[in-house]
Amino acid sequence: IIEPLKGEIDKIKNIQEFQVLKSKYVGKKGEISKLMKEIGKIEPEKRKEFGAFVNNLKKEAEAILEEGLEKVKQHLKEMEEKKSWVDITLPGAKRKIGYEHILKQTIRDVYEIFSSMGYKIVEGPEIETTWHNFDALNTPEWHPARDMQDTFYIEGKDNIILRTHTSPVQVRTMLNTEPPLAIISPGRVYRKDEPDATHSPAFNQFEGLYIDKNVTVGHLKATLEQFLTMYFGGSRKVLLRPSYFPFVEPGYEVDVDCMFCGGKGCNVCKGTGWIEILGAGLVHPNVLKNVGYDPEKWQGFAFGTGIERIAMLKYGISDMREFYRNDMRFLGL
Ligand code: FA5
């Protein structure tokens, strides 16, 4: 009994195996109990001797089991320690961290630049009235921009829309603020445009509005030059090309000198040396009147641009749809 027990106890690896072995030898139905039951068959004068022998056997077996159990416990403890052992000399696994989306970064850059010039950040609602989005901005009923084909109307309403630009925030701000004022307003706008590399039905714009006394186109030009220089770096020049927006007079399309070729002409600026970047102008007297400002006393300038557009130029992104695809390779830029 003792020899096979010694052989088996060395092989056990866990407590369950130990329990099986223990009951096999010293359990109620184990080898030693079986021997005990033989006692009746023994001649009476040898019984005492046999009993003592079996008892000793049991004690010996129990001692071997006890020792075996200690070994198993020790073994298990070592395994556990090995598992939780840490090599502190290994380089740490880099944890992946999130990135701020490029559009958010761009909006923050715009905030920071204009904050440094004393502008306040103001936001407005994306669901707008046609009055704030069009009428107050001197854009009458017959104007093509109001067309159902360009503008998302809220179902069942003919005066509630998704704003088509951030310019209604000019109106809302002037209605509840006394001049002078200087604000920047970023936000999402909506147009029924087919998505392609440079268009999306939902995109972001930011608007700037400055109202004070004796404001001229010179102030507008210097402000935009300062913004574009700080945003794109280097020393930027702007070109004002006369254009039409109902809410400004005079109105301009604003170009910036091409930062990729120093104005010499390249693929990005199509050889012209200039890149179209903003719409701008002096606030139309009718807009000032609509919000209760006296156009004889107050003047101002306004400008607006697509945030995707300026981000695409700065980071060399060729397809606007990348902004909304959530591709990790793009988001990690
Ligand atoms: C306006 O929306 C005027 N409110 C800008 C303005 C403000 C002019 C203040 C004067 C004074 P426009 O429709 O051109 O202008 O749009 C401005 C910019 O939005 C465009 O230059 C372009 O960069 C961007 N944009 C227009 N449509 C889309 C579109 N579908 N997807 C992405 N960007 C667009």
Tab-separated table of N, CA and C and ligand atoms in Angstrom, residues 165 167 170 191 193 198-200 203 205 207 245 247-248 279-280 302-306 309 320, ligand 1:
chain	number	residue	atom	x	y	z
A	165	HIS	N	-26.871	78.809	-43.481
A	165	HIS	CA	-25.571	79.426	-43.189
A	165	HIS	C	-25.564	79.908	-41.740
A	167	SER	N	-25.043	82.952	-40.876
A	167	SER	CA	-25.366	84.385	-40.823
A	167	SER	C	-26.569	84.753	-39.936
A	170	GLN	N	-25.765	86.426	-36.714
A	170	GLN	CA	-25.546	87.893	-36.730
A	170	GLN	C	-26.815	88.581	-36.262
A	191	ARG	N	-27.643	72.207	-46.434
A	191	ARG	CA	-28.110	72.566	-47.784
A	191	ARG	C	-28.371	71.302	-48.569
A	193	ASP	N	-27.349	69.789	-51.021
A	193	ASP	CA	-26.271	69.569	-51.996
A	193	ASP	C	-25.934	68.089	-52.024
A	198	THR	N	-16.159	67.983	-52.393
A	198	THR	CA	-16.137	69.336	-51.816
A	198	THR	C	-17.496	69.807	-51.293
A	199	HIS	N	-18.482	68.903	-51.285
A	199	HIS	CA	-19.814	69.286	-50.793
A	199	HIS	C	-20.390	68.230	-49.864
A	200	SER	N	-21.153	68.698	-48.880
A	200	SER	CA	-21.876	67.786	-47.997
A	200	SER	C	-23.206	68.460	-47.667
A	203	PHE	N	-22.709	70.618	-43.189
A	203	PHE	CA	-21.296	70.998	-43.056
A	203	PHE	C	-21.188	72.127	-42.034
A	205	GLN	N	-19.771	76.009	-40.792
A	205	GLN	CA	-19.295	77.337	-41.198
A	205	GLN	C	-18.900	78.110	-39.954
A	207	GLU	N	-18.914	82.342	-38.801
A	207	GLU	CA	-19.327	83.674	-39.179
A	207	GLU	C	-18.583	84.656	-38.302
A	245	PHE	N	-23.661	89.235	-52.031
A	245	PHE	CA	-24.442	88.550	-50.996
A	245	PHE	C	-25.482	89.576	-50.560
A	247	PHE	N	-26.871	90.418	-47.923
A	247	PHE	CA	-26.764	91.049	-46.593
A	247	PHE	C	-25.527	91.916	-46.425
A	248	VAL	N	-24.736	92.077	-47.492
A	248	VAL	CA	-23.583	92.985	-47.402
A	248	VAL	C	-23.563	93.925	-48.607
A	279	GLY	N	-16.458	84.509	-47.874
A	279	GLY	CA	-17.392	85.520	-48.366
A	279	GLY	C	-17.394	86.629	-47.320
A	280	ALA	N	-17.503	87.884	-47.758
A	280	ALA	CA	-17.426	88.974	-46.771
A	280	ALA	C	-17.993	90.267	-47.347
A	302	ALA	N	-18.893	91.814	-42.037
A	302	ALA	CA	-19.214	90.419	-41.720
A	302	ALA	C	-18.455	89.537	-42.691
A	303	PHE	N	-18.176	88.337	-42.246
A	303	PHE	CA	-17.511	87.374	-43.133
A	303	PHE	C	-17.919	85.962	-42.734
A	304	GLY	N	-17.805	85.048	-43.686
A	304	GLY	CA	-18.187	83.673	-43.380
A	304	GLY	C	-17.432	82.720	-44.281
A	305	THR	N	-17.164	81.513	-43.741
A	305	THR	CA	-16.471	80.523	-44.560
A	305	THR	C	-16.805	79.110	-44.097
A	306	GLY	N	-16.467	78.135	-44.936
A	306	GLY	CA	-16.685	76.733	-44.586
A	306	GLY	C	-15.508	76.235	-43.748
A	309	ARG	N	-13.657	73.535	-45.417
A	309	ARG	CA	-12.825	74.074	-46.499
A	309	ARG	C	-11.470	74.560	-45.988
A	320	MET	N	-13.800	65.832	-48.704
A	320	MET	CA	-14.523	66.296	-47.518
A	320	MET	C	-15.190	65.159	-46.757
B	1	FA5	C1	-22.420	82.075	-47.243
B	1	FA5	O1	-22.964	81.093	-46.720
B	1	FA5	C2	-22.441	83.417	-46.571
B	1	FA5	N1	-23.311	83.386	-45.424
B	1	FA5	C3	-21.030	83.855	-46.212
B	1	FA5	C4	-20.941	85.298	-45.851
B	1	FA5	C5	-21.041	85.689	-44.536
B	1	FA5	C6	-20.796	86.270	-46.850
B	1	FA5	C7	-20.966	87.042	-44.199
B	1	FA5	C8	-20.742	87.602	-46.504
B	1	FA5	C9	-20.818	87.995	-45.195
B	1	FA5	P1	-21.567	80.746	-49.328
B	1	FA5	O2	-22.894	80.246	-49.760
B	1	FA5	O3	-20.602	81.109	-50.389
B	1	FA5	O4	-21.679	81.997	-48.377
B	1	FA5	O5	-20.905	79.633	-48.392
B	1	FA5	C10	-19.709	79.890	-47.676
B	1	FA5	C11	-18.769	78.694	-47.712
B	1	FA5	O6	-19.408	77.522	-47.261
B	1	FA5	C12	-18.279	78.307	-49.104
B	1	FA5	O7	-17.191	79.077	-49.483
B	1	FA5	C13	-17.850	76.875	-48.888
B	1	FA5	O8	-16.564	76.823	-48.320
B	1	FA5	C14	-18.825	76.399	-47.864
B	1	FA5	N2	-19.875	75.561	-48.477
B	1	FA5	C15	-20.935	75.920	-49.199
B	1	FA5	N3	-21.692	74.877	-49.555
B	1	FA5	C16	-21.075	73.788	-49.042
B	1	FA5	C17	-21.353	72.377	-49.014
B	1	FA5	N4	-22.442	71.868	-49.573
B	1	FA5	N5	-20.484	71.577	-48.361
B	1	FA5	C18	-19.404	72.083	-47.747
B	1	FA5	N6	-19.088	73.379	-47.711
B	1	FA5	C19	-19.907	74.233	-48.343
